[in-house]
XYZ file of C-alpha atoms in Angstrom:
524
model
C 101.603 75.778 121.122
C 98.356 74.119 120.192
C 96.792 75.818 123.094
C 98.169 78.942 122.078
C 97.160 79.002 118.491
C 93.609 77.434 119.607
C 92.938 80.492 121.869
C 93.899 82.970 118.989
C 91.222 81.389 116.857
C 88.740 81.601 119.413
C 89.618 84.947 120.235
C 89.333 86.163 116.603
C 85.906 84.162 115.798
C 84.591 86.030 119.213
C 85.490 89.255 117.506
C 83.907 88.905 114.160
C 80.533 87.474 112.949
C 79.564 85.411 110.087
C 78.719 88.041 107.595
C 77.854 87.000 104.000
C 76.992 90.256 103.043
C 78.846 91.344 99.651
C 81.392 94.084 99.900
C 84.072 95.521 97.990
C 87.736 96.214 98.910
C 88.369 99.433 100.450
C 90.228 100.714 97.290
C 87.091 100.698 95.203
C 84.903 102.930 97.139
C 82.741 106.096 96.348
C 84.826 108.871 94.595
C 87.641 106.360 93.457
C 90.149 106.962 90.744
C 90.689 103.597 88.833
C 93.363 103.241 86.392
C 92.196 103.948 82.364
C 93.646 101.764 79.609
C 94.832 98.825 81.612
C 93.214 95.652 82.891
C 91.242 96.563 85.937
C 91.094 94.134 88.803
C 88.152 94.398 91.127
C 88.204 92.647 94.545
C 86.165 91.883 97.363
C 84.296 89.499 99.569
C 81.265 87.703 99.112
C 79.671 84.230 100.130
C 82.304 81.279 99.573
C 81.525 79.672 96.184
C 78.991 81.829 95.094
C 79.082 83.542 91.375
C 79.839 87.371 91.319
C 79.044 89.527 88.731
C 81.316 92.848 88.312
C 80.153 95.850 86.115
C 81.723 99.465 85.428
C 81.125 101.377 82.594
C 81.045 99.478 79.370
C 82.815 96.625 80.984
C 81.420 93.514 82.775
C 83.062 90.186 84.260
C 82.036 87.467 86.190
C 83.844 85.403 88.619
C 83.439 82.745 91.559
C 84.326 83.771 95.139
C 86.885 81.417 96.930
C 86.378 79.288 100.027
C 87.300 82.507 102.021
C 84.702 84.493 100.152
C 87.095 86.570 98.586
C 86.933 87.320 94.774
C 88.763 88.866 91.967
C 87.433 90.094 88.647
C 89.741 91.645 85.891
C 87.794 94.224 83.946
C 88.981 94.716 80.460
C 90.911 98.050 79.506
C 88.445 101.349 79.115
C 89.601 104.809 78.112
C 89.658 107.911 80.241
C 86.073 108.869 81.939
C 85.778 112.239 83.578
C 82.082 111.392 83.977
C 81.239 109.574 87.238
C 80.698 105.789 86.506
C 78.960 103.250 88.917
C 80.878 100.003 89.976
C 78.286 97.431 90.621
C 78.864 93.996 92.331
C 76.016 91.264 92.374
C 76.037 87.948 93.804
C 72.996 85.694 95.432
C 74.103 87.139 98.633
C 73.581 90.813 97.886
C 74.812 93.918 96.030
C 77.444 96.307 96.565
C 78.115 99.702 94.646
C 80.660 102.288 94.693
C 79.453 105.641 93.285
C 81.341 108.630 91.575
C 84.275 106.354 89.963
C 86.569 108.050 87.342
C 89.208 106.462 85.134
C 92.391 108.343 85.018
C 95.750 107.766 86.226
C 96.539 106.628 89.833
C 100.024 107.401 91.315
C 101.251 105.457 94.535
C 102.671 108.102 96.851
C 105.183 106.413 99.344
C 107.887 107.240 101.864
C 108.472 108.951 105.097
C 107.095 112.117 106.539
C 107.973 114.581 103.594
C 105.628 112.662 101.542
C 102.971 112.426 104.309
C 103.068 115.860 104.984
C 99.652 117.423 104.507
C 98.873 120.417 102.457
C 97.252 122.216 105.449
C 100.899 122.169 107.133
C 102.415 124.134 104.471
C 101.353 127.550 105.625
C 99.613 128.147 102.189
C 95.927 128.525 103.235
C 95.193 130.384 100.092
C 96.139 127.094 97.984
C 93.794 125.100 100.131
C 90.993 127.580 99.736
C 91.444 127.595 95.832
C 91.745 123.540 95.770
C 88.354 122.782 93.713
C 89.552 119.994 91.880
C 86.778 117.766 91.319
C 88.974 115.276 89.061
C 91.722 114.857 91.586
C 91.073 112.553 94.271
C 93.416 111.226 97.433
C 93.149 107.804 99.049
C 95.111 107.822 102.682
C 96.067 104.188 103.670
C 95.753 104.120 107.213
C 98.920 103.420 109.081
C 99.168 99.575 109.853
C 102.290 97.587 111.036
C 101.825 94.047 110.383
C 104.060 90.818 110.827
C 102.732 88.933 107.620
C 101.141 90.368 104.527
C 97.420 91.484 104.799
C 94.888 91.344 102.308
C 93.140 94.433 103.326
C 93.692 97.818 104.681
C 91.612 100.815 105.993
C 91.247 103.946 104.128
C 88.659 105.820 101.710
C 88.893 108.357 98.793
C 88.635 112.115 98.968
C 87.224 114.543 96.195
C 89.558 117.715 96.259
C 87.523 120.365 97.464
C 88.794 123.379 99.695
C 87.296 121.324 102.691
C 89.370 118.343 102.263
C 92.582 119.282 100.101
C 94.359 120.137 103.575
C 94.436 116.406 104.079
C 96.050 115.506 101.075
C 99.711 114.686 100.407
C 101.207 118.181 99.957
C 103.502 116.700 97.371
C 101.041 114.735 95.936
C 98.444 117.356 95.708
C 100.816 119.509 93.684
C 101.971 117.082 91.708
C 98.516 116.114 90.497
C 97.381 119.695 90.176
C 100.109 120.052 87.633
C 99.740 116.973 85.689
C 95.865 117.423 85.605
C 96.120 121.066 84.416
C 98.387 120.162 81.465
C 96.584 116.860 80.511
C 92.987 117.098 81.808
C 93.543 113.466 82.939
C 91.610 112.758 86.399
C 94.503 112.103 89.056
C 94.097 109.512 91.694
C 97.060 109.772 94.721
C 96.827 106.600 96.775
C 99.166 107.781 99.703
C 101.143 104.916 101.444
C 103.742 106.424 103.872
C 104.602 106.899 107.608
C 107.078 109.048 108.969
C 110.205 108.357 110.397
C 110.402 105.163 108.639
C 113.480 103.162 106.875
C 113.123 101.980 103.288
C 113.522 98.534 104.510
C 109.920 98.629 105.991
C 108.395 99.018 102.415
C 109.820 95.881 101.178
C 108.891 92.280 101.924
C 110.725 89.656 104.048
C 111.449 87.990 100.915
C 113.130 90.752 98.842
C 115.165 91.660 101.981
C 116.406 88.513 102.529
C 116.706 87.056 99.194
C 118.278 90.103 96.980
C 122.001 89.119 96.427
C 122.734 92.733 96.509
C 121.261 93.416 99.767
C 123.238 90.448 101.574
C 125.146 92.617 104.085
C 121.778 93.664 105.196
C 120.276 90.283 104.948
C 122.766 88.810 107.508
C 122.053 91.129 109.940
C 118.335 90.433 109.819
C 118.996 86.683 109.922
C 120.917 87.113 113.278
C 118.023 89.234 114.557
C 115.423 86.821 113.385
C 117.388 84.222 115.120
C 117.586 85.931 118.093
C 113.966 86.515 118.055
C 113.355 82.815 117.801
C 115.226 82.101 120.802
C 113.639 84.829 122.856
C 110.016 83.610 121.526
C 111.126 79.975 122.675
C 111.968 81.116 126.174
C 108.864 83.127 126.428
C 106.399 80.174 125.139
C 105.983 78.660 128.675
C 104.484 81.665 130.051
C 102.329 82.490 127.107
C 100.884 79.154 126.862
C 99.820 79.152 130.817
C 98.302 82.561 130.063
C 96.521 80.861 127.261
C 94.795 78.307 129.506
C 94.042 80.805 131.943
C 92.569 83.126 129.298
C 90.217 80.458 127.804
C 88.944 79.483 131.119
C 88.009 83.219 131.692
C 86.258 83.172 128.267
C 84.272 80.241 129.424
C 83.343 81.697 132.481
C 82.308 84.958 130.974
C 85.224 86.268 133.062
C 87.531 89.511 132.107
C 90.846 88.364 130.307
C 93.693 88.083 132.766
C 96.485 90.490 131.828
C 98.859 89.092 129.014
C 102.335 88.636 129.003
C 104.877 90.388 127.327
C 105.895 89.100 123.715
C 108.996 89.227 122.157
C 108.897 91.775 119.315
C 108.348 90.705 115.749
C 109.222 90.945 113.147
C 112.833 90.854 112.972
C 115.269 93.664 112.746
C 114.301 95.479 115.943
C 117.505 95.109 117.849
C 119.794 96.262 114.893
C 117.295 98.760 112.800
C 114.711 101.031 114.032
C 112.205 100.953 113.006
C 111.355 97.389 112.158
C 111.767 95.899 108.910
C 109.142 94.636 106.363
C 106.097 95.363 108.581
C 104.834 98.357 106.618
C 105.001 96.459 103.187
C 102.914 93.896 104.901
C 100.455 96.269 106.524
C 100.320 99.144 103.674
C 101.514 97.875 100.309
C 100.777 94.212 100.128
C 96.944 95.102 100.790
C 96.927 97.515 97.625
C 97.368 94.780 95.198
C 96.433 93.670 92.796
C 95.647 97.193 91.831
C 96.185 99.064 88.371
C 98.793 101.934 88.977
C 100.082 104.528 86.447
C 103.441 105.188 88.402
C 104.924 105.436 91.730
C 106.239 108.323 93.686
C 108.845 108.176 96.347
C 110.088 110.852 99.001
C 112.275 108.953 101.481
C 116.134 108.823 102.474
C 116.338 110.694 105.810
C 116.080 107.599 107.881
C 118.548 105.808 105.695
C 121.082 108.417 105.994
C 124.743 106.757 107.020
C 128.103 106.046 106.185
C 129.276 105.635 102.672
C 128.559 101.310 103.012
C 125.090 102.160 103.961
C 124.609 104.701 101.308
C 126.034 102.406 98.674
C 123.439 99.821 99.894
C 120.858 102.235 99.549
C 120.981 102.521 95.795
C 120.290 98.579 95.706
C 117.698 99.024 98.273
C 115.718 101.489 95.797
C 116.454 99.407 92.903
C 115.006 96.330 94.734
C 111.953 98.306 95.906
C 111.107 99.453 92.739
C 111.503 96.029 91.340
C 109.315 94.424 93.984
C 106.547 96.893 93.502
C 106.668 96.326 89.642
C 106.081 92.583 90.452
C 103.525 93.248 92.912
C 101.328 95.787 90.636
C 101.949 93.612 87.457
C 103.756 96.061 85.576
C 107.371 95.760 84.649
C 107.327 99.111 83.287
C 106.129 101.090 86.337
C 107.899 104.574 86.433
C 109.584 105.467 89.921
C 109.936 108.762 90.384
C 111.564 110.048 93.657
C 112.976 113.290 95.617
C 116.540 113.967 96.314
C 116.925 114.853 99.887
C 116.583 118.873 100.612
C 119.199 120.949 102.328
C 119.182 120.798 106.085
C 120.813 121.867 109.276
C 123.428 125.064 109.524
C 125.822 125.333 106.220
C 129.625 124.918 106.922
C 132.585 126.184 104.819
C 134.786 123.229 104.592
C 135.375 122.081 101.090
C 136.975 118.877 102.344
C 134.095 118.030 104.804
C 131.971 114.875 103.750
C 128.610 114.491 104.861
C 126.417 111.588 105.388
C 123.627 113.625 103.869
C 125.603 114.526 100.844
C 126.545 110.524 100.519
C 123.040 109.775 100.715
C 122.156 112.422 98.009
C 124.847 111.063 95.711
C 123.648 107.707 96.186
C 120.144 109.035 95.011
C 121.633 110.817 91.941
C 123.510 107.575 90.990
C 120.592 105.429 91.249
C 119.064 107.294 88.427
C 120.866 104.807 86.116
C 118.441 102.425 86.724
C 115.611 101.999 84.500
C 112.446 104.352 84.305
C 114.212 106.087 87.520
C 113.929 109.739 87.648
C 114.906 112.120 90.193
C 113.395 115.466 91.474
C 116.306 117.551 93.454
C 115.005 119.567 96.430
C 118.381 121.038 97.182
C 117.191 124.638 97.069
C 113.959 124.274 98.572
C 115.267 123.010 102.029
C 115.024 124.519 105.605
C 118.124 125.110 107.935
C 116.164 124.419 110.975
C 113.430 121.989 109.995
C 113.728 118.337 108.267
C 110.063 119.275 106.789
C 110.482 122.050 104.229
C 107.104 123.650 103.530
C 107.696 124.328 100.143
C 106.354 121.150 98.837
C 104.916 123.119 95.564
C 108.384 122.747 93.788
C 108.919 119.288 94.920
C 105.463 117.985 93.690
C 105.728 120.052 90.253
C 109.537 118.732 89.792
C 108.185 115.239 90.211
C 105.271 115.932 87.700
C 107.663 117.179 85.077
C 108.940 113.569 84.716
C 105.628 112.625 84.255
C 104.591 114.927 81.848
C 107.766 114.217 79.912
C 107.608 110.553 79.798
C 104.053 109.480 80.479
C 102.127 112.200 78.766
C 104.273 113.218 76.104
C 104.630 116.728 76.978
C 107.642 118.768 75.855
C 109.125 119.158 79.441
C 112.639 119.359 80.710
C 112.258 116.586 83.574
C 115.273 117.862 85.891
C 118.122 120.178 86.222
C 121.566 119.644 85.286
C 122.829 116.076 86.304
C 126.645 115.362 86.248
C 128.023 113.337 83.394
C 131.851 113.365 83.693
C 134.723 115.437 84.389
C 137.692 115.760 81.535
C 141.009 117.035 82.554
C 142.371 120.081 80.319
C 145.628 121.103 81.759
C 145.044 123.062 84.739
C 141.255 122.657 84.878
C 138.653 120.143 85.026
C 135.528 120.484 82.328
C 132.519 119.112 84.029
C 129.923 117.971 81.345
C 126.367 117.496 82.213
C 122.940 115.835 81.079
C 119.684 117.650 81.243
C 121.195 121.011 80.369
C 117.884 121.884 78.689
C 117.884 125.583 77.305
C 121.318 126.147 78.914
C 123.200 126.555 82.190
C 122.984 129.697 84.341
C 123.824 130.836 87.783
C 120.812 131.421 89.351
C 119.360 131.659 93.022
C 115.801 130.921 94.617
C 113.782 132.339 97.432
C 110.941 130.590 98.657
C 108.265 129.743 96.027
C 109.314 132.317 93.690
C 110.981 131.251 90.201
C 114.949 131.156 90.228
C 116.580 134.612 89.469
C 119.117 134.847 87.039
C 122.293 136.203 88.639
C 123.843 138.935 86.303
C 127.382 138.338 87.520
C 127.149 134.640 86.774
C 129.633 133.612 89.444
C 129.054 130.150 90.516
C 129.495 128.714 94.274
C 129.685 125.518 95.858
C 132.235 123.807 93.249
C 135.331 122.027 94.890
C 138.457 120.808 93.333
C 141.267 118.464 94.611
C 144.360 116.764 93.117
C 146.060 113.298 93.596
C 146.819 114.527 97.321
C 142.893 114.508 97.901
C 143.215 118.208 99.566
C 139.907 119.922 98.592
C 139.902 123.687 97.752
C 136.784 125.965 96.595
C 137.149 126.230 92.998
C 136.819 128.826 90.482
C 134.162 127.810 88.399
C 132.338 129.112 85.282
C 129.839 128.197 82.771
C 131.490 127.184 79.239
C 128.886 126.474 76.596
C 126.968 123.310 78.119
C 129.859 122.545 80.760
C 131.657 124.208 83.566
C 135.251 124.729 83.931
C 136.552 124.386 87.453
C 140.361 125.171 88.615
C 142.235 126.384 91.777
C 145.829 127.976 91.309
C 147.184 125.579 94.208
C 145.721 122.451 92.340
C 147.815 122.488 89.008
C 146.745 118.726 88.336
C 143.196 118.479 89.014
C 141.687 114.742 89.372
C 138.373 115.455 91.096
C 135.491 117.805 91.513
C 132.469 118.084 93.768
C 129.454 120.174 93.679
C 127.434 121.324 96.828
C 128.411 118.013 98.545
C 127.074 119.290 102.131
C 124.219 118.702 104.089
C 123.245 122.303 103.684
C 125.093 123.699 100.328
C 123.984 127.153 101.051
C 124.723 129.233 98.006
C 125.091 126.587 95.602
C 123.768 128.322 92.373
C 123.894 126.116 89.211
C 120.635 125.762 87.275
C 119.377 125.362 83.686
C 117.308 128.094 82.196
C 114.429 125.894 82.637
C 114.489 126.905 86.504
C 115.878 123.572 87.620
C 118.551 123.094 90.292
C 121.639 121.118 89.009
C 122.033 118.074 91.635
C 124.756 117.868 93.950
C 127.661 115.418 92.779
C 131.040 114.178 93.333
C 133.569 112.736 90.549
C 135.591 110.762 93.092
C 134.725 107.771 95.203
C 137.188 108.655 98.110
């Protein structure tokens, strides 16, 4: 093992140079948006032990670089600045600057491919052509899987112009455009997401193994880790033999011999794909400390599973949000997320339980967590594509949560959300939160606003009695509630709405133009 670690040190040393030039962390580069009204950490590298002065706008601090050259200065809060500022860092070893810095609100955009999906991929070239928004900026963190938490990452800030907007997260762009239009605040989008990824990749090993509510998953992870350790021990003799040969090749100036196959790390790859914790290590940990306004999350497709897995997803979302709040030093950090869109061919069986419906219901119930907010995308899906192109409604619905909660706007943040069902003879009365201006039956086509249906007939409600046999219900709006019934269910006990992978025809909205979230009252 000493030979192996010694070789790794030699190889790393040969790949770098002793560079004492002062430099800033990649988050503090030209065109950045930094967080207003909060203590502002600024990081970088200088010569070990030297005094570093950091200045931005009216604030200045000095700090001392550590033994590894890393420095951190925390500037006092400053108000919003639409005028470009200069970030300056000076030390005996040199000077570094970042230009065109704005002070506004920074939102971390996380998740998988539907958050990563670019504006250019949405089939709306007219939106890209009109995207001249100099106070909206975007930072894309380069994809990196890492076995241990990293101190830095790669990425740069881009100002929103017709030439750059196509590379922005489409959901993030529409969120930022709406928030900026209604508040005037500069908005920074910090995109850190990778397609096809489970939520487990975006949490630390400590959280996944140490959160009591995640014990079923943690147990499987520990078993996988033990398997990896056994495989590594078996492979070490061959690895050490290669290390000796590689050391000799380095000394002789010869090419390195072909390396052995290493057992995959980190743990989880045998039981869960893709691997766990690695994107937290490579794409979230390097961002902190950093001041944020909030987090946006669009993920879940890769975590669809049976009822137990979906119950665990609620706990994983809570654990993820709590970890990010601790990591970024803000226990009040809002966490706004997207409920999965409709997908695949619809069916007409009221009793069929789709795993996607279970995951959506888990997302709905997670809203009970403090500072959570959910935007439903049930009406903007694509039966033929897991990546629906209508990202405008999704981003703007997320923006409604921020406008209502963070910016003090009179905005209805979401569509009707199930509260409870009360038995009234042969009917169930379904009550909702977020009724807004009132309940209505409506339909939506593309990116057009929902159109109120004059006949007002509700679809996709199902009702069941104690026999658990589901039937499509007669459903009608009655004030701020919905009455559901079926002549063959004289004593109804449970109700479901839009509880399918693609509940085509589901049409309950509020008059604010926002769809009701799918739900179920039962736990069968």
